Each structure stands twice: as structure tokens, then as C-alpha cells.
Tab-separated table of C-alpha atoms and ligand atoms in Angstrom:
chain	number	residue	atom	x	y	z
A	1	MET	CA	0.019	-0.609	0.247
A	2	THR	CA	1.328	3.482	-0.968
A	3	VAL	CA	1.534	5.861	2.183
A	4	ARG	CA	-0.714	8.222	2.447
A	5	LEU	CA	0.220	12.188	3.031
A	6	ILE	CA	-3.007	13.380	4.758
A	7	LEU	CA	-3.288	17.580	4.589
A	8	ALA	CA	-4.489	19.907	7.272
A	9	LYS	CA	-8.298	20.948	6.645
A	10	GLY	CA	-8.763	23.752	4.109
A	11	ARG	CA	-5.100	23.117	2.787
A	12	GLU	CA	-6.070	21.246	-0.808
A	13	LYS	CA	-6.680	24.811	-2.650
A	14	SER	CA	-3.353	25.007	-4.208
A	15	LEU	CA	-3.487	21.609	-5.242
A	16	LEU	CA	-6.683	21.656	-6.661
A	17	ARG	CA	-5.374	24.224	-8.631
A	18	ARG	CA	-2.253	22.039	-9.495
A	19	HIS	CA	0.606	23.857	-7.772
A	20	PRO	CA	2.887	20.992	-7.348
A	21	TRP	CA	4.255	21.563	-4.182
A	22	VAL	CA	3.405	20.667	-0.830
A	23	PHE	CA	4.831	23.021	2.176
A	24	SER	CA	5.072	21.261	5.712
A	25	GLY	CA	2.626	23.353	7.021
A	26	ALA	CA	-0.019	21.946	4.972
A	27	VAL	CA	0.545	18.611	6.460
A	28	ALA	CA	-1.687	16.991	8.965
A	29	ARG	CA	-0.247	13.669	9.473
A	30	LEU	CA	1.386	10.519	7.245
A	31	GLU	CA	0.074	7.233	7.219
A	32	GLY	CA	2.858	4.769	7.173
A	33	LYS	CA	6.283	5.260	6.706
A	34	ALA	CA	7.942	6.758	3.942
A	35	GLN	CA	11.696	6.622	2.646
A	36	LEU	CA	13.746	10.172	1.823
A	37	GLY	CA	12.109	10.459	-1.737
A	38	GLU	CA	9.941	7.871	-1.983
A	39	THR	CA	6.321	7.862	-3.682
A	40	ILE	CA	3.300	8.649	-1.581
A	41	ASP	CA	-0.363	9.445	-2.592
A	42	VAL	CA	-1.302	12.943	-1.407
A	43	CYS	CA	-4.814	13.107	0.313
A	44	ASP	CA	-7.248	15.974	1.494
A	45	SER	CA	-8.648	16.047	5.070
A	46	ASN	CA	-11.446	13.811	4.103
A	47	GLY	CA	-9.083	11.130	2.553
A	48	LYS	CA	-9.796	12.086	-0.950
A	49	TRP	CA	-7.118	11.067	-3.712
A	50	LEU	CA	-5.463	14.445	-5.205
A	51	ALA	CA	-1.949	13.548	-6.316
A	52	ARG	CA	0.692	11.438	-6.530
A	53	ALA	CA	3.936	12.887	-5.115
A	54	ALA	CA	7.903	12.403	-3.820
A	55	TYR	CA	8.068	12.726	-0.153
A	56	SER	CA	10.764	15.293	1.319
A	57	PRO	CA	10.926	14.717	5.121
A	58	GLU	CA	13.868	17.138	5.544
A	59	SER	CA	12.732	20.015	3.229
A	60	GLN	CA	10.349	22.853	3.879
A	61	ILE	CA	8.585	21.592	0.450
A	62	ARG	CA	7.605	18.506	1.895
A	63	ALA	CA	6.450	16.837	-0.997
A	64	ARG	CA	6.274	17.243	-4.911
A	65	VAL	CA	3.757	16.228	-7.043
A	66	TRP	CA	5.015	13.547	-9.889
A	67	SER	CA	1.391	13.116	-10.887
A	68	TRP	CA	-2.346	14.071	-11.182
A	69	GLN	CA	-3.576	10.978	-12.402
A	70	ALA	CA	-4.510	8.019	-9.757
A	71	ASP	CA	-4.283	5.474	-12.508
A	72	GLU	CA	-0.397	6.570	-13.629
A	73	SER	CA	2.748	4.961	-11.433
A	74	ILE	CA	5.818	6.450	-11.159
A	75	ASP	CA	8.208	4.269	-13.126
A	76	ILE	CA	10.161	4.034	-16.312
A	77	ALA	CA	7.309	4.299	-18.524
A	78	PHE	CA	6.130	7.587	-16.804
A	79	PHE	CA	9.738	9.130	-17.363
A	80	VAL	CA	9.317	8.290	-21.083
A	81	ARG	CA	6.118	9.811	-21.360
A	82	ARG	CA	7.421	13.148	-19.615
A	83	PHE	CA	10.609	12.926	-21.709
A	84	GLU	CA	8.606	12.129	-24.902
A	85	GLN	CA	6.458	15.240	-24.217
A	86	ALA	CA	8.896	17.814	-23.289
A	87	GLN	CA	11.334	16.693	-26.183
A	88	GLN	CA	8.576	17.564	-28.896
A	89	TRP	CA	8.514	21.091	-28.109
A	90	ARG	CA	12.438	21.163	-27.834
A	91	GLU	CA	12.711	19.586	-31.066
A	92	TRP	CA	10.526	21.986	-33.046
A	93	LEU	CA	12.194	24.994	-30.993
A	94	ALA	CA	15.563	23.442	-32.205
A	95	ALA	CA	14.307	23.333	-35.564
A	96	ARG	CA	13.107	26.739	-35.802
A	97	ASP	CA	16.304	28.276	-34.394
A	98	GLY	CA	19.258	25.906	-35.338
A	99	LEU	CA	19.899	24.826	-31.839
A	100	ASP	CA	22.200	21.824	-30.826
A	101	SER	CA	21.774	22.475	-27.388
A	102	TYR	CA	18.673	23.486	-25.336
A	103	ARG	CA	17.144	22.816	-22.055
A	104	LEU	CA	15.267	19.437	-22.383
A	105	ILE	CA	13.406	19.455	-18.925
A	106	ALA	CA	12.636	22.499	-16.642
A	107	GLY	CA	11.722	20.924	-13.555
A	108	GLU	CA	8.443	21.908	-12.346
A	109	SER	CA	7.638	23.338	-15.556
A	110	ASP	CA	7.602	19.935	-17.695
A	111	GLY	CA	6.001	18.056	-15.004
A	112	LEU	CA	9.136	16.791	-13.288
A	113	PRO	CA	9.891	18.726	-10.142
A	114	GLY	CA	13.543	19.014	-9.008
A	115	VAL	CA	15.010	17.403	-12.486
A	116	THR	CA	16.709	19.945	-15.073
A	117	ILE	CA	18.413	18.429	-18.239
A	118	ASP	CA	19.966	20.393	-20.431
A	119	ARG	CA	21.090	18.912	-23.689
A	120	PHE	CA	24.550	19.784	-25.489
A	121	GLY	CA	24.714	18.514	-28.537
A	122	ASN	CA	25.077	14.741	-28.090
A	123	PHE	CA	25.392	14.999	-23.985
A	124	LEU	CA	22.551	15.154	-21.910
A	125	VAL	CA	23.497	16.738	-18.328
A	126	MET	CA	21.650	16.361	-15.486
A	127	GLN	CA	20.766	17.657	-12.330
A	128	LEU	CA	18.936	15.885	-9.480
A	129	LEU	CA	17.799	18.888	-7.097
A	130	SER	CA	14.885	17.208	-4.641
A	131	ALA	CA	15.014	13.653	-2.600
A	132	GLY	CA	12.299	12.388	-5.179
A	133	ALA	CA	14.364	13.027	-8.288
A	134	GLU	CA	17.236	11.447	-6.795
A	135	TYR	CA	14.987	7.923	-5.692
A	136	GLN	CA	14.153	8.044	-9.126
A	137	ARG	CA	17.418	8.306	-10.713
A	138	ALA	CA	17.734	5.019	-11.894
A	139	ALA	CA	14.162	4.889	-13.497
A	140	ILE	CA	15.093	8.215	-14.870
A	141	ILE	CA	18.447	7.328	-16.279
A	142	THR	CA	16.917	4.061	-17.897
A	143	ALA	CA	14.158	6.320	-19.398
A	144	LEU	CA	16.904	8.733	-20.897
A	145	GLN	CA	18.676	5.983	-22.709
A	146	HIS	CA	15.203	5.196	-24.251
A	147	CYS	CA	14.588	8.233	-25.343
A	148	PHE	CA	18.120	9.085	-26.303
A	149	PRO	CA	20.265	6.209	-27.263
A	150	GLY	CA	22.921	8.339	-29.133
A	151	CYS	CA	23.578	10.602	-26.111
A	152	ALA	CA	26.116	10.128	-23.302
A	153	ILE	CA	25.083	11.242	-19.529
A	154	TYR	CA	26.690	13.560	-17.415
A	155	ASP	CA	25.381	14.233	-13.255
A	156	ARG	CA	26.142	17.495	-12.411
A	157	SER	CA	23.849	17.236	-8.809
A	158	ASP	CA	26.739	19.237	-7.555
A	159	VAL	CA	24.509	21.702	-6.599
A	160	ALA	CA	23.924	23.142	-2.538
A	161	VAL	CA	20.556	22.826	-2.860
A	162	ARG	CA	20.798	19.308	-2.038
A	163	LYS	CA	21.590	19.757	1.305
A	164	LYS	CA	18.158	21.103	2.179
A	165	GLU	CA	16.847	18.305	0.878
A	166	GLY	CA	19.205	15.555	2.816
A	167	LEU	CA	21.117	14.677	-0.194
A	168	ALA	CA	24.900	14.528	-0.705
A	169	LEU	CA	26.596	16.493	-3.633
A	170	THR	CA	27.537	13.906	-6.710
A	171	GLN	CA	29.180	14.388	-10.088
A	172	GLY	CA	30.510	12.445	-12.875
A	173	THR	CA	29.833	10.052	-16.015
A	174	VAL	CA	27.097	7.988	-15.713
A	175	THR	CA	27.066	6.471	-19.097
A	176	GLY	CA	28.872	7.032	-22.404
A	177	GLU	CA	31.603	8.882	-22.888
A	178	LEU	CA	33.354	11.715	-20.841
A	179	PRO	CA	32.554	15.628	-21.901
A	180	PRO	CA	35.621	17.033	-23.300
A	181	PRO	CA	37.055	19.778	-21.544
A	182	LEU	CA	35.389	22.264	-24.127
A	183	LEU	CA	32.445	21.382	-26.128
A	184	PRO	CA	31.313	23.694	-28.961
A	185	ILE	CA	27.817	24.142	-29.255
A	186	THR	CA	25.864	26.187	-31.669
A	187	GLU	CA	23.515	29.120	-30.539
A	188	HIS	CA	21.975	31.446	-33.362
A	189	GLY	CA	25.078	31.078	-35.302
A	190	MET	CA	27.866	31.305	-32.794
A	191	LYS	CA	29.920	29.076	-31.922
A	192	LEU	CA	30.654	28.815	-28.063
A	193	LEU	CA	32.655	26.462	-25.706
A	194	VAL	CA	31.084	24.536	-23.381
A	195	ASP	CA	32.687	23.113	-19.770
A	196	ILE	CA	30.114	20.401	-19.110
A	197	GLN	CA	32.389	18.962	-16.039
A	198	GLY	CA	34.094	22.652	-14.496
A	199	GLY	CA	31.605	25.314	-15.948
A	200	HIS	CA	28.604	26.895	-14.091
A	201	LYS	CA	25.160	24.997	-13.581
A	202	THR	CA	25.571	22.508	-16.192
A	203	GLY	CA	28.028	24.454	-17.853
A	204	TYR	CA	26.070	27.177	-19.744
A	205	TYR	CA	23.582	29.937	-19.255
A	206	LEU	CA	21.036	28.477	-22.303
A	207	ASP	CA	18.222	31.053	-20.875
A	208	GLN	CA	19.974	34.085	-21.766
A	209	ARG	CA	20.245	32.759	-25.481
A	210	ASP	CA	17.458	34.948	-26.920
A	211	SER	CA	18.843	38.147	-25.054
A	212	ARG	CA	22.277	37.592	-26.283
A	213	LEU	CA	21.026	37.551	-29.830
A	214	ALA	CA	18.696	40.648	-29.307
A	215	THR	CA	22.370	42.121	-27.914
A	216	ARG	CA	23.603	41.969	-31.820
A	217	ARG	CA	20.746	44.535	-32.601
A	218	TYR	CA	22.204	47.074	-30.446
A	219	ALA	CA	25.308	46.630	-30.856
A	220	GLN	CA	26.626	48.613	-34.201
A	221	ASP	CA	29.467	50.950	-33.847
A	222	ALA	CA	28.798	50.760	-30.129
A	223	ARG	CA	31.642	50.689	-27.374
A	224	VAL	CA	30.099	48.043	-25.055
A	225	LEU	CA	30.588	47.075	-21.265
A	226	ASN	CA	29.812	43.502	-20.502
A	227	CYS	CA	29.202	43.347	-17.084
A	228	PHE	CA	29.230	39.310	-15.229
A	229	SER	CA	30.482	38.086	-18.796
A	230	TYR	CA	30.898	34.394	-17.938
A	231	THR	CA	32.048	32.654	-21.031
A	232	GLY	CA	31.243	36.097	-23.301
A	233	GLY	CA	27.837	34.852	-24.925
A	234	PHE	CA	27.184	38.424	-25.033
A	235	ALA	CA	30.505	39.384	-26.195
A	236	VAL	CA	30.435	37.167	-29.012
A	237	SER	CA	27.243	38.658	-30.091
A	238	ALA	CA	28.325	42.276	-29.824
A	239	LEU	CA	31.222	41.813	-31.690
A	240	MET	CA	28.902	39.690	-34.534
A	241	GLY	CA	26.361	42.748	-34.034
A	242	GLY	CA	29.413	45.490	-35.107
A	243	CYS	CA	30.265	46.771	-32.083
A	244	LYS	CA	33.809	49.136	-31.564
A	245	GLU	CA	34.795	47.554	-28.429
A	246	VAL	CA	33.772	45.144	-26.315
A	247	ILE	CA	35.109	44.904	-22.169
A	248	SER	CA	33.659	41.902	-20.612
A	249	VAL	CA	34.120	41.716	-16.808
A	250	ASP	CA	34.236	38.663	-14.369
A	251	THR	CA	35.723	37.485	-11.630
A	252	SER	CA	36.314	34.106	-12.905
A	253	GLN	CA	39.310	34.057	-14.792
A	254	GLU	CA	38.511	30.570	-16.137
A	255	ALA	CA	35.174	31.813	-17.428
A	256	LEU	CA	37.349	34.856	-18.977
A	257	ASP	CA	39.816	32.380	-20.822
A	258	VAL	CA	36.957	30.803	-22.289
A	259	ALA	CA	35.410	34.055	-23.436
A	260	ARG	CA	38.600	34.751	-25.433
A	261	GLN	CA	38.374	31.256	-27.168
A	262	ASN	CA	35.137	31.907	-27.976
A	263	VAL	CA	35.910	35.202	-29.786
A	264	GLU	CA	38.529	33.365	-31.639
A	265	LEU	CA	36.374	30.293	-32.701
A	266	ASN	CA	33.996	32.960	-34.504
A	267	GLU	CA	36.978	34.499	-36.131
A	268	LEU	CA	35.785	37.817	-34.757
A	269	ASP	CA	38.406	40.708	-34.488
A	270	LEU	CA	40.287	39.870	-30.836
A	271	SER	CA	41.979	43.711	-30.952
A	272	ARG	CA	38.175	44.982	-30.208
A	273	ALA	CA	37.684	42.367	-27.602
A	274	GLN	CA	38.783	43.236	-23.630
A	275	PHE	CA	39.226	40.775	-20.895
A	276	GLU	CA	38.777	42.369	-17.223
A	277	ARG	CA	38.924	40.341	-14.280
A	278	ASP	CA	37.510	42.386	-11.543
A	279	ASP	CA	34.609	42.903	-9.087
A	280	VAL	CA	32.103	44.603	-11.067
A	281	PHE	CA	30.618	46.659	-8.155
A	282	LYS	CA	34.468	48.130	-7.612
A	283	LEU	CA	34.979	48.233	-11.546
A	284	LEU	CA	31.731	50.351	-12.282
A	285	ARG	CA	32.814	53.083	-9.480
A	286	ARG	CA	36.380	53.035	-11.521
A	287	TYR	CA	34.966	53.670	-14.836
A	288	ARG	CA	32.563	56.185	-13.021
A	289	ASP	CA	35.435	58.319	-11.113
A	290	SER	CA	37.760	58.069	-14.345
A	291	GLY	CA	34.958	59.335	-16.996
A	292	GLU	CA	34.380	56.289	-19.124
A	293	LYS	CA	31.811	56.039	-21.584
A	294	PHE	CA	29.696	53.033	-23.258
A	295	ASP	CA	27.103	53.210	-25.754
A	296	LEU	CA	25.902	49.542	-24.589
A	297	ILE	CA	25.682	47.983	-21.566
A	298	ILE	CA	24.872	44.245	-20.281
A	299	MET	CA	24.217	43.685	-16.618
A	300	ASP	CA	23.155	40.332	-16.013
A	301	PRO	CA	24.294	39.339	-12.293
A	302	PRO	CA	24.035	36.327	-10.470
A	303	LYS	CA	21.118	35.667	-8.565
A	304	PHE	CA	21.550	37.815	-5.659
A	305	VAL	CA	18.303	36.132	-3.840
A	306	GLU	CA	18.102	32.715	-2.294
A	307	ASN	CA	15.094	33.507	0.306
A	308	LYS	CA	12.600	36.188	1.052
A	309	SER	CA	14.541	37.732	4.082
A	310	GLN	CA	17.489	38.729	1.163
A	311	LEU	CA	14.901	40.294	-1.464
A	312	MET	CA	15.757	43.955	0.340
A	313	GLY	CA	19.479	43.628	0.283
A	314	ALA	CA	19.168	42.496	-3.163
A	315	CYS	CA	17.334	45.317	-4.123
A	316	ARG	CA	19.775	47.266	-3.069
A	317	GLY	CA	22.492	45.661	-4.988
A	318	TYR	CA	20.057	45.480	-8.411
A	319	LYS	CA	19.883	49.408	-8.103
A	320	ASP	CA	23.426	50.203	-7.011
A	321	ILE	CA	24.828	48.530	-10.252
A	322	ASN	CA	22.194	49.657	-12.192
A	323	MET	CA	22.736	53.047	-11.170
A	324	LEU	CA	26.253	53.290	-11.786
A	325	ALA	CA	25.449	51.616	-15.338
A	326	ILE	CA	23.168	54.601	-16.197
A	327	GLN	CA	25.439	56.957	-15.353
A	328	LEU	CA	28.209	55.736	-17.491
A	329	LEU	CA	26.428	55.820	-21.037
A	330	ASN	CA	26.238	58.476	-23.502
A	331	PRO	CA	22.817	60.076	-23.830
A	332	GLY	CA	20.959	57.532	-26.220
A	333	GLY	CA	22.737	54.701	-24.943
A	334	VAL	CA	21.369	51.472	-24.314
A	335	LEU	CA	21.097	49.587	-20.954
A	336	MET	CA	20.455	45.449	-20.836
A	337	THR	CA	19.514	44.528	-17.678
A	338	PHE	CA	18.350	41.294	-16.015
A	339	SER	CA	17.572	39.628	-12.954
A	340	CYS	CA	17.762	35.703	-12.656
A	341	SER	CA	16.124	35.761	-9.208
A	342	GLY	CA	12.974	34.220	-9.146
A	343	LEU	CA	11.682	36.276	-5.755
A	344	MET	CA	12.241	39.326	-7.846
A	345	ALA	CA	8.767	40.214	-9.841
A	346	THR	CA	9.204	41.632	-13.271
A	347	ASP	CA	7.426	44.717	-11.989
A	348	LEU	CA	9.560	45.446	-9.039
A	349	PHE	CA	12.626	45.153	-10.932
A	350	GLN	CA	11.446	47.641	-13.025
A	351	LYS	CA	10.895	49.779	-10.135
A	352	ILE	CA	14.204	49.457	-9.282
A	353	ILE	CA	15.546	50.227	-12.158
A	354	ALA	CA	13.410	53.546	-12.637
A	355	ASP	CA	14.861	54.435	-9.148
A	356	ALA	CA	18.202	53.866	-10.287
A	357	ALA	CA	17.505	56.374	-12.994
A	358	LEU	CA	16.291	58.866	-10.774
A	359	ASP	CA	19.303	58.520	-8.187
A	360	ALA	CA	21.696	58.806	-11.428
A	361	GLY	CA	19.759	61.972	-12.356
A	362	ARG	CA	18.942	60.490	-15.834
A	363	GLU	CA	15.826	60.063	-17.939
A	364	VAL	CA	15.768	56.490	-18.979
A	365	GLN	CA	12.866	54.822	-21.683
A	366	PHE	CA	11.780	50.790	-21.750
A	367	ILE	CA	12.128	50.117	-24.880
A	368	GLU	CA	12.115	45.937	-25.000
A	369	GLN	CA	11.342	43.339	-22.538
A	370	PHE	CA	13.184	39.813	-22.135
A	371	ARG	CA	12.505	36.701	-20.301
A	372	GLN	CA	14.214	32.816	-20.394
A	373	ALA	CA	14.197	31.934	-23.666
A	374	ALA	CA	11.327	29.049	-24.638
A	375	ASP	CA	13.088	25.957	-23.923
A	376	HIS	CA	12.379	27.182	-20.250
A	377	PRO	CA	8.411	27.434	-20.543
A	378	VAL	CA	6.353	28.429	-17.710
A	379	ILE	CA	3.505	26.074	-16.647
A	380	ALA	CA	0.534	27.775	-15.788
A	381	SER	CA	-0.044	26.497	-12.657
A	382	TYR	CA	3.427	26.944	-11.297
A	383	PRO	CA	4.109	30.824	-12.469
A	384	GLU	CA	7.232	30.942	-9.973
A	385	GLY	CA	9.032	29.022	-13.626
A	386	LEU	CA	9.174	32.373	-14.606
A	387	TYR	CA	12.606	33.481	-12.806
A	388	LEU	CA	14.802	35.540	-15.366
A	389	LYS	CA	13.646	38.889	-16.742
A	390	GLY	CA	14.971	41.807	-18.404
A	391	PHE	CA	14.879	45.248	-19.861
A	392	ALA	CA	16.550	47.201	-22.570
A	393	CYS	CA	16.639	50.959	-21.574
A	394	ARG	CA	17.147	53.809	-23.531
A	395	VAL	CA	18.954	56.407	-21.524
A	396	MET	CA	19.002	60.256	-22.566
B	1	LIG	N1	25.849	36.712	-18.795
B	1	LIG	C1	26.517	35.166	-18.827
B	1	LIG	C2	25.846	34.839	-17.701
B	1	LIG	C3	26.650	35.389	-16.475
B	1	LIG	S1	26.255	34.267	-14.922
B	1	LIG	C4	26.085	34.612	-20.052
B	1	LIG	O1	25.289	34.805	-20.826
B	1	LIG	O2	26.455	33.583	-20.246
B	1	LIG	C5	27.105	35.373	-13.852
B	1	LIG	C6	28.769	35.418	-13.954
B	1	LIG	O3	28.789	36.897	-12.528
B	1	LIG	C7	29.118	34.674	-13.426
B	1	LIG	O4	30.271	33.975	-14.254
B	1	LIG	C8	30.287	35.041	-11.751
B	1	LIG	O5	31.752	34.262	-12.224
B	1	LIG	C9	29.873	36.322	-12.408
B	1	LIG	N2	29.876	37.015	-11.088
B	1	LIG	C10	29.982	36.877	-9.761
B	1	LIG	N3	29.686	38.000	-8.982
B	1	LIG	C11	30.717	38.947	-9.526
B	1	LIG	C12	31.255	40.086	-9.586
B	1	LIG	N4	30.798	40.733	-8.142
B	1	LIG	N5	31.754	41.011	-10.212
B	1	LIG	C13	31.947	40.318	-11.507
B	1	LIG	N6	31.664	39.412	-11.917
B	1	LIG	C14	30.578	38.172	-10.789
């Protein structure tokens, strides 16, 4: 018999709207004993079946829903169905945009909470982030091999959030060959090197693909500052768009070394590209003090907010760097600015940019809006899935 999780009275509302999480505060009791990540049934306070879920005893998110169908078991065939459904959309997108790399599984939004899978050429890079995902590891791998027989699978579950779930960090080859130190991928006509084993996240920020493409339209003859450059995707795009010069800034020397190689790989003019290992917060101040000016600034910082208590501090951080960037722009210049913090709502982010403009003493017009690329969809029942947003602003 499957273990049953019984909700407290009146706490079934979000599940009836198909939100896939059960918070610890909504749980009345567990009928039976369940292991870390085991599949359980979630029922309302009257015992009515609501969903089949994975049990996370150590997390505030006590259960994550796998299925809303009472007759669906969570087995290899289940994962095959989910993978096939996700793959259909990515195949269409890959054909439309000429991609060889994309997010194949975007967790909750693809009906698989805690599962992230990125495809880079013929390598599948897997991140299992929840107790339930880890419990299903063998089924997930078998299903992936069934759906993608030609692909090697590499595990990058070396992410800190696993600790909240009571899981250790893991990394390494699962099946097939070891990924090369730098794998070339294709993105909107650019070639980019991806370090699957040692890079950030699964190796590359696929979610910014369309914003990097948009950069090209603002780059003609511009002097560009690319803040938080990582491996230089925005810089390569700006060079392809005909920029005069692009300075990429990051604290990671490894990332900047790859950025330089990416410029070379695309046979772009390396004399127009500079790479500065520095703290963006400090460098922006130095540039302000020395009177440097730019025509296009890209501001793509890492996540500043992990939980609600950090939101105020993050707002100050976003305002600070955006104010400095606005001050560094020539009249008519463009700021492309992003926030990948899920807890930062789009309208709050827009307000922060407006405040930054006020403090900078400059007029700003919002001219374009960005979000994560379409291989990172947002399922209607889980609006939290929209985490990356951005604006292009014209500074007067
Ligand atoms: N724009 C990149 C992704 C940026 S990810 C792309 O298109 O791929 C954020 C980057 O910020 C990381 O590479 C990280 O090394 C860098 N970083 C974090 N804090 C920093 C700081 N204070 N100054 C400069 N770089 C920083």
C-alpha cells in the first residue's frame, strides 16, 4: 500500500489548482512510513486522493507532485512519457532556431519537479535537485537512455540546494563518454565552448540565448561593457553585431579565458575585445570616477536572492549596479539589464531600474522586455517558473 500524506483541513486549494508543492505547514499527518524521496499519495483532510508525489521529509517543501492521475505509476514508462512530451517542444524549437543545445527538462514546468536536464550536442547533463528526483535516479537514467540512445549522460548534481533535501552532492559520468573539457555548441549562428564538467550550473546559461541575440541589434558601432560576462556569449554577439569595442568583466579567470577562446573560435576581431578580471561593483565605480563612457551596457548578474529575507538587500544591489551603469552611458545609450532571481517580480525589477535612473539623474525609457528562452517554459499552474526577466532601456 502506498503511504498517504493527509493534508490539514482546507489546505488542498493550491493542489486543486495543480500547484505541484506541498509545504510542511499544510501536512496533517503521514499514514505509514516513507523513505527519503519515496512515492506517496497526497489526500485532502477527508481522505480524497489528490496527487501522487515524492516525499521530502527534510525539506520545507514536504512533497512534490509527479502526477495528477490516480492510475499513473511513477516508473520508467512515466519518465519516458514526460521526456517525449518535453522533447517534442524542444525538437520544434531546435529546428526553428537552429539549435543543438537546449534545456530538455525544466523541472516543475515539464511536470518533473527537481529534475533539470540540459542537452549540449550529444551530451545530456542531468541535475537531480530534490529527494524525489534522486530516489528515481535509476528510472530517470533508463528512460533517458531509451529516449536518447545516442547520447552520453553526465551528472552535475553538485548543487548546494541538495543539502536542504538531505542529499549529498554528486558529479560524474553516468553513461557514455566523458564530456571533452570544452564542447563547442551552436547558438543563433555563434559557436560557443561549454565546460560541462567544471562550468557553472550545467556548464552554460542557455536561458539567456534570445537576449544574447537581441544584443546584436543594439551593438552596431557601439562601445560595449559586458558585465558578469561568464564565457562571453554577449560579447561574441556584440562583436557579430558590429560593435567598436567590447569589455567583458567577470571575477572568474577560467570564464574569461573561455570567453577569449569564444571570440577566436568565431573568427572575430580579438583586438576589439578586452577581458577584465574584476568585481563589477568596484569596476563600475572606477569607470565612473575616471569618466569612461559606453553606448551599450549589459548587466547580467548572478542570482542575488535565495530566500525572502534577502530580497531587500538584493534590491539595493540591483539598484546600485544599474544606477552606476546608467551614469556610464552616453546619451542615447542602451542598458540591457537582467535579474535571474525568481523572488524578484518583473514589476519590482522595473521599479528598481526607475529608482536607479532617478538617483543617476537621467531619464530612462523602457524599449524592450526579455525573459528566459522558450526551452525554459513556465507551466500555468506554477508561475514561479518565470525567474529570468530583463529590460532594454534607452538612457537620455
Ligand atoms: N552573462 C553570462 C552569464 C552570467 S552568470 C552569459 O551570458 O553566459 C554570472 C557571472 O557573474 C558568473 O560568471 C560569475 O563568475 C560572475 N560574478 C559573480 N559575482 C561577480 C562580481 N561581483 N563581479 C564580477 N563578476 C561576478
